[in-house]
Every structure is written in structure tokens, then in C-alpha cells.
């Protein structure tokens, strides 16, 4: 069996977060509901941060590895 795709993990975490939020909203005095809500929030937050970091790293790598145009290839013909 293969590992779930990151988007699947985020979708599952988001669903868990929504369920926990509803549970906590229905019974705000229940400490288990609050704990589940906090855990689900932390999990979703961590997955979102990891996804953002991965996207930024991918973008930065793509831009760093992109060839630099020669002066004759640049839009202004090398004049600056």
C-alpha cells in the first residue's frame, strides 16, 4: 500500500478539524471536545505550513535553476 498523497492528508485533517469544531461547538464544556479540536487544529496547521514550505521551496528552486538570459535575449537588449 502506498502512502496517501499530501492533499489526502490535508483533506483528512480538515475533515477531522471540522468534526472537532462541531463537537466543541455542541458541547463547549467537554474537555475531550476541546482537546480534539486543539489537536485537529495543530495537525491541520502543521500540514498547511509544510505544504506552503514545500511550494515555496519548489518555486525558489525553479527560479534559481532557470537560465539567466544573455543581454541579447533580454527584453531591453542588455541596456539598463
Coordinates of C-alpha atoms in Angstrom, one line a residue:
X1 CA 0.0 0.0 0.0
X2 CA 1.3 3.4 -0.8
X3 CA 1.3 6.5 1.4
X4 CA -1.6 8.9 1.0
X5 CA -0.9 11.9 -1.1
X6 CA -0.3 15.2 0.8
X7 CA -3.6 16.6 -0.4
X8 CA -5.3 13.5 1.0
X9 CA -3.7 14.0 4.4
X10 CA -4.7 17.6 4.4
X11 CA -8.3 16.7 3.4
X12 CA -8.5 14.2 6.2
X13 CA -7.0 16.7 8.7
X14 CA -9.5 19.3 7.5
X15 CA -12.4 16.9 8.0
X16 CA -11.2 16.0 11.4
X17 CA -10.9 19.7 12.3
X18 CA -14.5 20.4 11.1
X19 CA -15.8 17.4 13.1
X20 CA -14.0 18.5 16.2
X21 CA -15.2 22.1 15.8
X22 CA -18.8 21.0 15.6
X23 CA -18.3 18.7 18.6
X24 CA -16.8 21.5 20.6
X25 CA -19.5 24.0 19.5
X26 CA -22.2 21.5 20.5
X27 CA -20.6 20.9 23.9
X28 CA -18.1 23.7 24.8
X29 CA -17.8 22.4 28.4
X30 CA -16.5 18.9 27.3
X31 CA -12.7 18.8 27.8
X32 CA -12.4 15.9 25.3
X33 CA -14.1 18.0 22.6
X34 CA -11.7 20.9 23.3
X35 CA -8.7 18.7 23.3
X36 CA -9.8 17.1 20.0
X37 CA -10.4 20.5 18.5
X38 CA -6.9 21.7 19.6
X39 CA -5.2 18.6 18.3
X40 CA -7.0 18.8 15.0
X41 CA -6.2 22.4 14.6
X42 CA -2.5 21.8 15.3
X43 CA -2.4 18.9 12.8
X44 CA -4.1 20.9 10.1
X45 CA -1.8 23.9 10.8
X46 CA 1.3 21.8 10.6
X47 CA 0.2 20.2 7.3
X48 CA -0.6 23.6 5.8
X49 CA 2.7 25.0 6.9
X50 CA 4.6 22.0 5.4
X51 CA 2.6 22.4 2.2
X52 CA 3.5 26.1 2.0
X53 CA 7.1 25.5 2.7
X54 CA 7.2 22.8 0.0
X55 CA 5.6 25.1 -2.5
X56 CA 8.0 28.0 -1.7
X57 CA 11.0 25.7 -1.9
X58 CA 9.8 24.4 -5.3
X59 CA 9.2 27.9 -6.6
X60 CA 12.6 29.1 -5.3
X61 CA 14.4 26.1 -6.8
X62 CA 12.7 26.6 -10.1
X63 CA 13.7 30.2 -10.2
X64 CA 17.3 29.5 -9.1
X65 CA 17.7 26.9 -11.8
X66 CA 16.2 28.9 -14.5
X67 CA 18.7 30.0 -17.1
X68 CA 19.7 33.7 -17.0
X69 CA 19.0 35.4 -20.3
X70 CA 22.0 36.8 -22.1
X71 CA 21.9 40.6 -22.8
X72 CA 20.9 40.0 -26.3
X73 CA 18.0 37.8 -25.1
X74 CA 16.7 40.2 -22.5
X75 CA 13.7 42.5 -23.3
X76 CA 15.8 45.7 -23.2
X77 CA 18.6 44.3 -25.3
X78 CA 21.0 44.5 -22.4
X79 CA 20.5 48.2 -21.7
X80 CA 19.9 49.1 -18.1

